[in-house]
PDB file of C-alpha atoms and ligand atoms in Angstrom:
ATOM      1  CA  UNK A   5     -52.080 280.732 -97.607  1.00  0.00           C
ATOM      2  CA  UNK A   6     -50.971 277.343 -96.222  1.00  0.00           C
ATOM      3  CA  UNK A   7     -52.936 276.030 -93.223  1.00  0.00           C
ATOM      4  CA  UNK A   8     -52.887 272.897 -91.051  1.00  0.00           C
ATOM      5  CA  UNK A   9     -55.177 270.919 -93.342  1.00  0.00           C
ATOM      6  CA  UNK A  10     -52.886 271.398 -96.312  1.00  0.00           C
ATOM      7  CA  UNK A  11     -51.346 268.433 -98.043  1.00  0.00           C
ATOM      8  CA  UNK A  12     -47.675 267.572 -97.794  1.00  0.00           C
ATOM      9  CA  UNK A  13     -45.098 267.432-100.590  1.00  0.00           C
ATOM     10  CA  UNK A  14     -43.336 264.094-100.959  1.00  0.00           C
ATOM     11  CA  UNK A  15     -40.327 263.841-103.228  1.00  0.00           C
ATOM     12  CA  UNK A  16     -38.904 260.532-104.412  1.00  0.00           C
ATOM     13  CA  UNK A  17     -35.585 260.664-106.207  1.00  0.00           C
ATOM     14  CA  UNK A  18     -33.162 257.951-107.159  1.00  0.00           C
ATOM     15  CA  UNK A  19     -30.440 257.063-109.569  1.00  0.00           C
ATOM     16  CA  UNK A  20     -31.999 255.674-112.755  1.00  0.00           C
ATOM     17  CA  UNK A  21     -33.233 252.090-112.378  1.00  0.00           C
ATOM     18  CA  UNK A  22     -33.846 251.974-108.624  1.00  0.00           C
ATOM     19  CA  UNK A  23     -37.602 251.501-109.097  1.00  0.00           C
ATOM     20  CA  UNK A  24     -38.829 254.900-107.981  1.00  0.00           C
ATOM     21  CA  UNK A  25     -41.496 255.410-110.663  1.00  0.00           C
ATOM     22  CA  UNK A  26     -43.217 252.141-109.672  1.00  0.00           C
ATOM     23  CA  UNK A  27     -43.170 253.244-106.026  1.00  0.00           C
ATOM     24  CA  UNK A  28     -44.636 256.662-106.864  1.00  0.00           C
ATOM     25  CA  UNK A  29     -47.423 254.966-108.842  1.00  0.00           C
ATOM     26  CA  UNK A  30     -48.195 252.639-105.916  1.00  0.00           C
ATOM     27  CA  UNK A  31     -48.282 255.517-103.411  1.00  0.00           C
ATOM     28  CA  UNK A  32     -50.573 257.516-105.702  1.00  0.00           C
ATOM     29  CA  UNK A  33     -53.269 254.845-105.219  1.00  0.00           C
ATOM     30  CA  UNK A  34     -53.610 255.923-101.576  1.00  0.00           C
ATOM     31  CA  UNK A  35     -56.539 258.165-100.697  1.00  0.00           C
ATOM     32  CA  UNK A  36     -55.653 261.804-100.996  1.00  0.00           C
ATOM     33  CA  UNK A  37     -52.365 261.343-102.865  1.00  0.00           C
ATOM     34  CA  UNK A  38     -51.782 262.893-106.282  1.00  0.00           C
ATOM     35  CA  UNK A  39     -48.773 262.674-108.584  1.00  0.00           C
ATOM     36  CA  UNK A  40     -47.318 265.895-109.912  1.00  0.00           C
ATOM     37  CA  UNK A  41     -47.220 265.184-113.644  1.00  0.00           C
ATOM     38  CA  UNK A  42     -44.029 266.641-115.099  1.00  0.00           C
ATOM     39  CA  UNK A  43     -43.437 268.310-118.432  1.00  0.00           C
ATOM     40  CA  UNK A  44     -40.583 266.909-120.475  1.00  0.00           C
ATOM     41  CA  UNK A  45     -38.927 267.372-123.840  1.00  0.00           C
ATOM     42  CA  UNK A  46     -38.021 263.656-123.877  1.00  0.00           C
ATOM     43  CA  UNK A  47     -39.792 261.528-126.473  1.00  0.00           C
ATOM     44  CA  UNK A  48     -42.403 259.128-125.046  1.00  0.00           C
ATOM     45  CA  UNK A  49     -41.414 255.489-124.531  1.00  0.00           C
ATOM     46  CA  UNK A  50     -43.771 252.980-126.215  1.00  0.00           C
ATOM     47  CA  UNK A  51     -45.729 252.316-122.995  1.00  0.00           C
ATOM     48  CA  UNK A  52     -46.080 255.949-121.974  1.00  0.00           C
ATOM     49  CA  UNK A  53     -49.264 258.000-122.276  1.00  0.00           C
ATOM     50  CA  UNK A  54     -49.421 261.738-123.001  1.00  0.00           C
ATOM     51  CA  UNK A  55     -50.784 263.803-120.038  1.00  0.00           C
ATOM     52  CA  UNK A  56     -50.642 260.779-117.742  1.00  0.00           C
ATOM     53  CA  UNK A  57     -46.997 259.781-117.501  1.00  0.00           C
ATOM     54  CA  UNK A  58     -45.762 263.174-118.662  1.00  0.00           C
ATOM     55  CA  UNK A  59     -46.846 266.239-120.576  1.00  0.00           C
ATOM     56  CA  UNK A  60     -44.602 265.631-123.577  1.00  0.00           C
ATOM     57  CA  UNK A  61     -43.735 268.997-125.141  1.00  0.00           C
ATOM     58  CA  UNK A  62     -41.143 270.371-127.558  1.00  0.00           C
ATOM     59  CA  UNK A  63     -38.262 272.564-126.495  1.00  0.00           C
ATOM     60  CA  UNK A  64     -39.998 275.784-127.588  1.00  0.00           C
ATOM     61  CA  UNK A  65     -42.984 275.080-125.385  1.00  0.00           C
ATOM     62  CA  UNK A  66     -40.720 274.144-122.476  1.00  0.00           C
ATOM     63  CA  UNK A  67     -38.787 277.412-122.872  1.00  0.00           C
ATOM     64  CA  UNK A  68     -42.052 279.355-122.979  1.00  0.00           C
ATOM     65  CA  UNK A  69     -43.068 277.786-119.652  1.00  0.00           C
ATOM     66  CA  UNK A  70     -39.673 278.715-118.164  1.00  0.00           C
ATOM     67  CA  UNK A  71     -40.053 282.294-119.411  1.00  0.00           C
ATOM     68  CA  UNK A  72     -43.559 282.561-117.935  1.00  0.00           C
ATOM     69  CA  UNK A  73     -42.129 281.314-114.615  1.00  0.00           C
ATOM     70  CA  UNK A  74     -44.612 278.466-114.527  1.00  0.00           C
ATOM     71  CA  UNK A  75     -42.172 275.948-113.067  1.00  0.00           C
ATOM     72  CA  UNK A  76     -41.759 275.236-109.383  1.00  0.00           C
ATOM     73  CA  UNK A  77     -38.544 273.549-110.477  1.00  0.00           C
ATOM     74  CA  UNK A  78     -36.972 272.329-113.685  1.00  0.00           C
ATOM     75  CA  UNK A  79     -33.749 270.674-114.721  1.00  0.00           C
ATOM     76  CA  UNK A  80     -31.860 269.104-117.594  1.00  0.00           C
ATOM     77  CA  UNK A  81     -31.480 265.353-117.104  1.00  0.00           C
ATOM     78  CA  UNK A  82     -29.768 263.090-119.689  1.00  0.00           C
ATOM     79  CA  UNK A  83     -29.996 265.862-122.359  1.00  0.00           C
ATOM     80  CA  UNK A  84     -33.730 266.454-121.911  1.00  0.00           C
ATOM     81  CA  UNK A  85     -35.603 269.061-119.913  1.00  0.00           C
ATOM     82  CA  UNK A  86     -37.977 268.057-117.117  1.00  0.00           C
ATOM     83  CA  UNK A  87     -40.069 270.328-114.909  1.00  0.00           C
ATOM     84  CA  UNK A  88     -42.967 270.495-112.432  1.00  0.00           C
ATOM     85  CA  UNK A  89     -45.465 273.301-112.992  1.00  0.00           C
ATOM     86  CA  UNK A  90     -46.442 275.263-109.918  1.00  0.00           C
ATOM     87  CA  UNK A  91     -50.232 275.807-110.255  1.00  0.00           C
ATOM     88  CA  UNK A  92     -51.507 272.194-110.103  1.00  0.00           C
ATOM     89  CA  UNK A  93     -49.178 271.435-107.196  1.00  0.00           C
ATOM     90  CA  UNK A  94     -50.284 274.408-105.097  1.00  0.00           C
ATOM     91  CA  UNK A  95     -53.967 273.804-105.903  1.00  0.00           C
ATOM     92  CA  UNK A  96     -53.709 270.190-104.778  1.00  0.00           C
ATOM     93  CA  UNK A  97     -51.845 271.109-101.580  1.00  0.00           C
ATOM     94  CA  UNK A  98     -54.377 273.827-100.745  1.00  0.00           C
ATOM     95  CA  UNK A  99     -57.152 271.269-101.228  1.00  0.00           C
ATOM     96  CA  UNK A 100     -55.525 268.994 -98.649  1.00  0.00           C
ATOM     97  CA  UNK A 101     -54.038 266.536-101.145  1.00  0.00           C
ATOM     98  CA  UNK A 102     -50.551 265.118-100.667  1.00  0.00           C
ATOM     99  CA  UNK A 103     -48.458 265.644-103.781  1.00  0.00           C
ATOM    100  CA  UNK A 104     -45.913 263.067-104.955  1.00  0.00           C
ATOM    101  CA  UNK A 105     -42.929 264.161-107.053  1.00  0.00           C
ATOM    102  CA  UNK A 106     -40.839 261.738-109.104  1.00  0.00           C
ATOM    103  CA  UNK A 107     -37.983 264.136-109.775  1.00  0.00           C
ATOM    104  CA  UNK A 108     -34.185 264.169-109.747  1.00  0.00           C
ATOM    105  CA  UNK A 109     -31.856 265.660-107.115  1.00  0.00           C
ATOM    106  CA  UNK A 110     -31.639 269.003-108.919  1.00  0.00           C
ATOM    107  CA  UNK A 111     -35.414 269.470-108.713  1.00  0.00           C
ATOM    108  CA  UNK A 112     -35.459 268.255-105.097  1.00  0.00           C
ATOM    109  CA  UNK A 113     -32.793 270.854-104.205  1.00  0.00           C
ATOM    110  CA  UNK A 114     -34.777 273.621-105.910  1.00  0.00           C
ATOM    111  CA  UNK A 115     -38.012 272.765-104.093  1.00  0.00           C
ATOM    112  CA  UNK A 116     -36.164 272.470-100.776  1.00  0.00           C
ATOM    113  CA  UNK A 117     -34.508 275.838-101.278  1.00  0.00           C
ATOM    114  CA  UNK A 118     -37.861 277.497-101.998  1.00  0.00           C
ATOM    115  CA  UNK A 119     -38.840 276.854 -98.367  1.00  0.00           C
ATOM    116  CA  UNK A 120     -42.550 276.820 -99.147  1.00  0.00           C
ATOM    117  CA  UNK A 121     -44.904 276.790 -96.171  1.00  0.00           C
ATOM    118  CA  UNK A 122     -46.019 273.237 -96.978  1.00  0.00           C
ATOM    119  CA  UNK A 123     -44.468 270.249 -95.226  1.00  0.00           C
ATOM    120  CA  UNK A 124     -41.853 268.533 -97.378  1.00  0.00           C
ATOM    121  CA  UNK A 125     -40.624 264.934 -96.997  1.00  0.00           C
ATOM    122  CA  UNK A 126     -37.810 263.747 -99.255  1.00  0.00           C
ATOM    123  CA  UNK A 127     -36.825 260.161-100.062  1.00  0.00           C
ATOM    124  CA  UNK A 128     -33.821 258.856-101.955  1.00  0.00           C
ATOM    125  CA  UNK A 129     -34.321 255.326-103.274  1.00  0.00           C
ATOM    126  CA  UNK A 130     -31.297 253.088-103.801  1.00  0.00           C
ATOM    127  CA  UNK A 131     -30.842 249.701-105.467  1.00  0.00           C
ATOM    128  CA  UNK A 132     -29.663 246.783-103.298  1.00  0.00           C
ATOM    129  CA  UNK A 133     -26.384 246.522-105.242  1.00  0.00           C
ATOM    130  CA  UNK A 134     -24.627 247.726-108.386  1.00  0.00           C
ATOM    131  CA  UNK A 135     -25.102 244.285-109.948  1.00  0.00           C
ATOM    132  CA  UNK A 136     -28.888 244.421-109.501  1.00  0.00           C
ATOM    133  CA  UNK A 137     -28.966 247.967-110.855  1.00  0.00           C
ATOM    134  CA  UNK A 138     -27.048 246.989-114.004  1.00  0.00           C
ATOM    135  CA  UNK A 139     -29.438 244.091-114.584  1.00  0.00           C
ATOM    136  CA  UNK A 140     -32.467 246.382-114.179  1.00  0.00           C
ATOM    137  CA  UNK A 141     -31.029 248.962-116.558  1.00  0.00           C
ATOM    138  CA  UNK A 142     -30.144 246.356-119.173  1.00  0.00           C
ATOM    139  CA  UNK A 143     -33.667 244.904-119.083  1.00  0.00           C
ATOM    140  CA  UNK A 144     -35.414 248.200-119.813  1.00  0.00           C
ATOM    141  CA  UNK A 145     -36.371 249.447-123.252  1.00  0.00           C
ATOM    142  CA  UNK A 146     -32.670 250.172-123.703  1.00  0.00           C
ATOM    143  CA  UNK A 147     -31.622 249.643-127.292  1.00  0.00           C
ATOM    144  CA  UNK A 148     -28.098 248.719-126.410  1.00  0.00           C
ATOM    145  CA  UNK A 149     -25.800 248.189-123.480  1.00  0.00           C
ATOM    146  CA  UNK A 150     -24.175 251.590-124.083  1.00  0.00           C
ATOM    147  CA  UNK A 151     -27.119 253.373-122.489  1.00  0.00           C
ATOM    148  CA  UNK A 152     -27.019 251.058-119.475  1.00  0.00           C
ATOM    149  CA  UNK A 153     -23.267 251.732-119.213  1.00  0.00           C
ATOM    150  CA  UNK A 154     -23.849 255.461-119.436  1.00  0.00           C
ATOM    151  CA  UNK A 155     -26.490 255.337-116.704  1.00  0.00           C
ATOM    152  CA  UNK A 156     -24.200 253.212-114.509  1.00  0.00           C
ATOM    153  CA  UNK A 157     -21.588 255.974-114.787  1.00  0.00           C
ATOM    154  CA  UNK A 158     -24.260 258.518-113.958  1.00  0.00           C
ATOM    155  CA  UNK A 159     -25.166 256.404-110.919  1.00  0.00           C
ATOM    156  CA  UNK A 160     -21.729 257.009-109.388  1.00  0.00           C
ATOM    157  CA  UNK A 161     -22.427 260.760-109.429  1.00  0.00           C
ATOM    158  CA  UNK A 162     -26.128 260.643-108.533  1.00  0.00           C
ATOM    159  CA  UNK A 163     -25.690 258.421-105.490  1.00  0.00           C
ATOM    160  CA  UNK A 164     -23.636 261.143-103.780  1.00  0.00           C
ATOM    161  CA  UNK A 165     -26.758 263.290-103.408  1.00  0.00           C
ATOM    162  CA  UNK A 166     -28.280 260.932-100.821  1.00  0.00           C
ATOM    163  CA  UNK A 167     -26.975 263.220 -98.108  1.00  0.00           C
ATOM    164  CA  UNK A 168     -29.505 265.964 -98.934  1.00  0.00           C
ATOM    165  CA  UNK A 169     -32.569 263.762 -98.405  1.00  0.00           C
ATOM    166  CA  UNK A 170     -34.586 263.142 -95.242  1.00  0.00           C
ATOM    167  CA  UNK A 171     -34.640 259.377 -95.790  1.00  0.00           C
ATOM    168  CA  UNK A 172     -32.746 256.861 -97.896  1.00  0.00           C
ATOM    169  CA  UNK A 173     -34.645 253.649 -98.609  1.00  0.00           C
ATOM    170  CA  UNK A 174     -33.238 250.533-100.289  1.00  0.00           C
ATOM    171  CA  UNK A 175     -35.440 248.915-102.898  1.00  0.00           C
ATOM    172  CA  UNK A 176     -34.586 245.283-102.339  1.00  0.00           C
ATOM    173  CA  UNK A 177     -38.160 244.128-102.515  1.00  0.00           C
ATOM    174  CA  UNK A 178     -40.928 246.378-103.843  1.00  0.00           C
ATOM    175  CA  UNK A 179     -43.512 245.569-101.122  1.00  0.00           C
ATOM    176  CA  UNK A 180     -41.038 246.093 -98.268  1.00  0.00           C
ATOM    177  CA  UNK A 181     -39.746 249.298 -99.769  1.00  0.00           C
ATOM    178  CA  UNK A 182     -43.284 250.617-100.279  1.00  0.00           C
ATOM    179  CA  UNK A 183     -44.198 249.778 -96.691  1.00  0.00           C
ATOM    180  CA  UNK A 184     -41.100 251.535 -95.336  1.00  0.00           C
ATOM    181  CA  UNK A 185     -41.898 254.692 -97.278  1.00  0.00           C
ATOM    182  CA  UNK A 186     -45.579 254.536 -96.348  1.00  0.00           C
ATOM    183  CA  UNK A 187     -44.780 254.146 -92.630  1.00  0.00           C
ATOM    184  CA  UNK A 188     -42.293 257.010 -92.705  1.00  0.00           C
ATOM    185  CA  UNK A 189     -44.821 259.305 -94.430  1.00  0.00           C
ATOM    186  CA  UNK A 190     -47.478 258.429 -91.835  1.00  0.00           C
ATOM    187  CA  UNK A 191     -45.005 258.954 -88.996  1.00  0.00           C
ATOM    188  CA  UNK A 192     -44.001 262.351 -90.427  1.00  0.00           C
ATOM    189  CA  UNK A 193     -47.597 263.475 -90.906  1.00  0.00           C
ATOM    190  CA  UNK A 194     -48.687 262.319 -87.457  1.00  0.00           C
ATOM    191  CA  UNK A 195     -45.411 263.294 -85.803  1.00  0.00           C
ATOM    192  CA  UNK A 196     -44.975 259.690 -84.642  1.00  0.00           C
ATOM    193  CA  UNK A 197     -41.783 257.690 -84.095  1.00  0.00           C
ATOM    194  CA  UNK A 198     -39.780 256.806 -87.189  1.00  0.00           C
ATOM    195  CA  UNK A 199     -38.303 253.408 -87.922  1.00  0.00           C
ATOM    196  CA  UNK A 200     -35.087 254.456 -89.631  1.00  0.00           C
ATOM    197  CA  UNK A 201     -31.573 253.060 -89.186  1.00  0.00           C
ATOM    198  CA  UNK A 202     -29.085 255.701 -90.338  1.00  0.00           C
ATOM    199  CA  UNK A 203     -25.991 253.542 -89.678  1.00  0.00           C
ATOM    200  CA  UNK A 204     -27.343 250.738 -91.828  1.00  0.00           C
ATOM    201  CA  UNK A 205     -27.911 253.217 -94.651  1.00  0.00           C
ATOM    202  CA  UNK A 206     -24.412 254.678 -94.319  1.00  0.00           C
ATOM    203  CA  UNK A 207     -22.924 251.163 -94.546  1.00  0.00           C
ATOM    204  CA  UNK A 208     -25.010 250.376 -97.617  1.00  0.00           C
ATOM    205  CA  UNK A 209     -23.876 253.560 -99.360  1.00  0.00           C
ATOM    206  CA  UNK A 210     -20.259 252.824 -98.520  1.00  0.00           C
ATOM    207  CA  UNK A 211     -20.652 249.439-100.217  1.00  0.00           C
ATOM    208  CA  UNK A 212     -22.338 250.977-103.273  1.00  0.00           C
ATOM    209  CA  UNK A 213     -19.649 253.596-103.734  1.00  0.00           C
ATOM    210  CA  UNK A 214     -16.533 251.474-103.016  1.00  0.00           C
TER     211      UNK A 214
HETATM  212  P1  5GP B  24     -37.197 259.304-117.244  1.00  0.00           P
HETATM  213  O1  5GP B  24     -36.785 259.927-118.531  1.00  0.00           O
HETATM  214  O2  5GP B  24     -36.517 257.979-117.009  1.00  0.00           O
HETATM  215  O3  5GP B  24     -38.696 259.242-117.102  1.00  0.00           O
HETATM  216  O4  5GP B  24     -36.701 260.277-116.083  1.00  0.00           O
HETATM  217  C1  5GP B  24     -35.354 260.624-115.977  1.00  0.00           C
HETATM  218  C2  5GP B  24     -35.125 261.375-114.671  1.00  0.00           C
HETATM  219  O5  5GP B  24     -35.802 262.641-114.703  1.00  0.00           O
HETATM  220  C3  5GP B  24     -35.665 260.641-113.451  1.00  0.00           C
HETATM  221  O6  5GP B  24     -34.684 260.705-112.434  1.00  0.00           O
HETATM  222  C4  5GP B  24     -36.886 261.433-113.066  1.00  0.00           C
HETATM  223  O7  5GP B  24     -37.127 261.367-111.665  1.00  0.00           O
HETATM  224  C5  5GP B  24     -36.464 262.828-113.470  1.00  0.00           C
HETATM  225  N1  5GP B  24     -37.610 263.717-113.635  1.00  0.00           N
HETATM  226  C6  5GP B  24     -38.837 263.417-114.107  1.00  0.00           C
HETATM  227  N2  5GP B  24     -39.637 264.488-114.070  1.00  0.00           N
HETATM  228  C7  5GP B  24     -38.910 265.487-113.527  1.00  0.00           C
HETATM  229  C8  5GP B  24     -39.190 266.857-113.208  1.00  0.00           C
HETATM  230  O8  5GP B  24     -40.275 267.379-113.395  1.00  0.00           O
HETATM  231  N3  5GP B  24     -38.174 267.580-112.689  1.00  0.00           N
HETATM  232  C9  5GP B  24     -36.936 267.053-112.439  1.00  0.00           C
HETATM  233  N4  5GP B  24     -36.032 267.843-111.891  1.00  0.00           N
HETATM  234  N5  5GP B  24     -36.648 265.777-112.726  1.00  0.00           N
HETATM  235  C10 5GP B  24     -37.616 265.008-113.260  1.00  0.00           C
END
């Protein structure tokens, strides 16, 4: 049963390449913050560690978890399944820990629609420009430019989901972006005043989508 001392759920979503995973990792270093480690059917990238970055599972195992209703949310993203299991999240929240989710808009919608009794704060992270995004995507472990092109096309669709989030934050500079998110989380938790310029964000999105 949720009570006042419970943790809050914090979702960070973004189009691919906006730097959200780095931000989630930075926030997780704060006292009392835990990352919800997702399950995925995607193959690990060379730098990724099993049970730390993800629980890497095959499709049969993922389907078993769906059937057992173990997921708080799950979705298919770029041809792979991703999902957040319910039990560790609820246990952490009940123990007063704030839980960070690095999930896409589909998962964010599902968690929002569940209307759990825990406080939920949602962030949508955007790149400063399409040019910067393309550069970031091309510099990843991408084998060829085709994948970067495909993700740029995906960006055009994904960016439209900004409207369903509490806050949109532009990742121009990692430290500034982190500080903005941190301050907004603190303001939400303590019910303080929020430094957030909606008109500036609307203008930025207009530029990104024109
Ligand atoms: P990547 O394969 O680059 O690690 O992640 C691809 C996308 O899947 C990212 O947008 C990431 O936020 C999203 N994602 C990762 N884990 C989950 C999850 O558990 N649920 C949902 N819905 N999306 C996830």
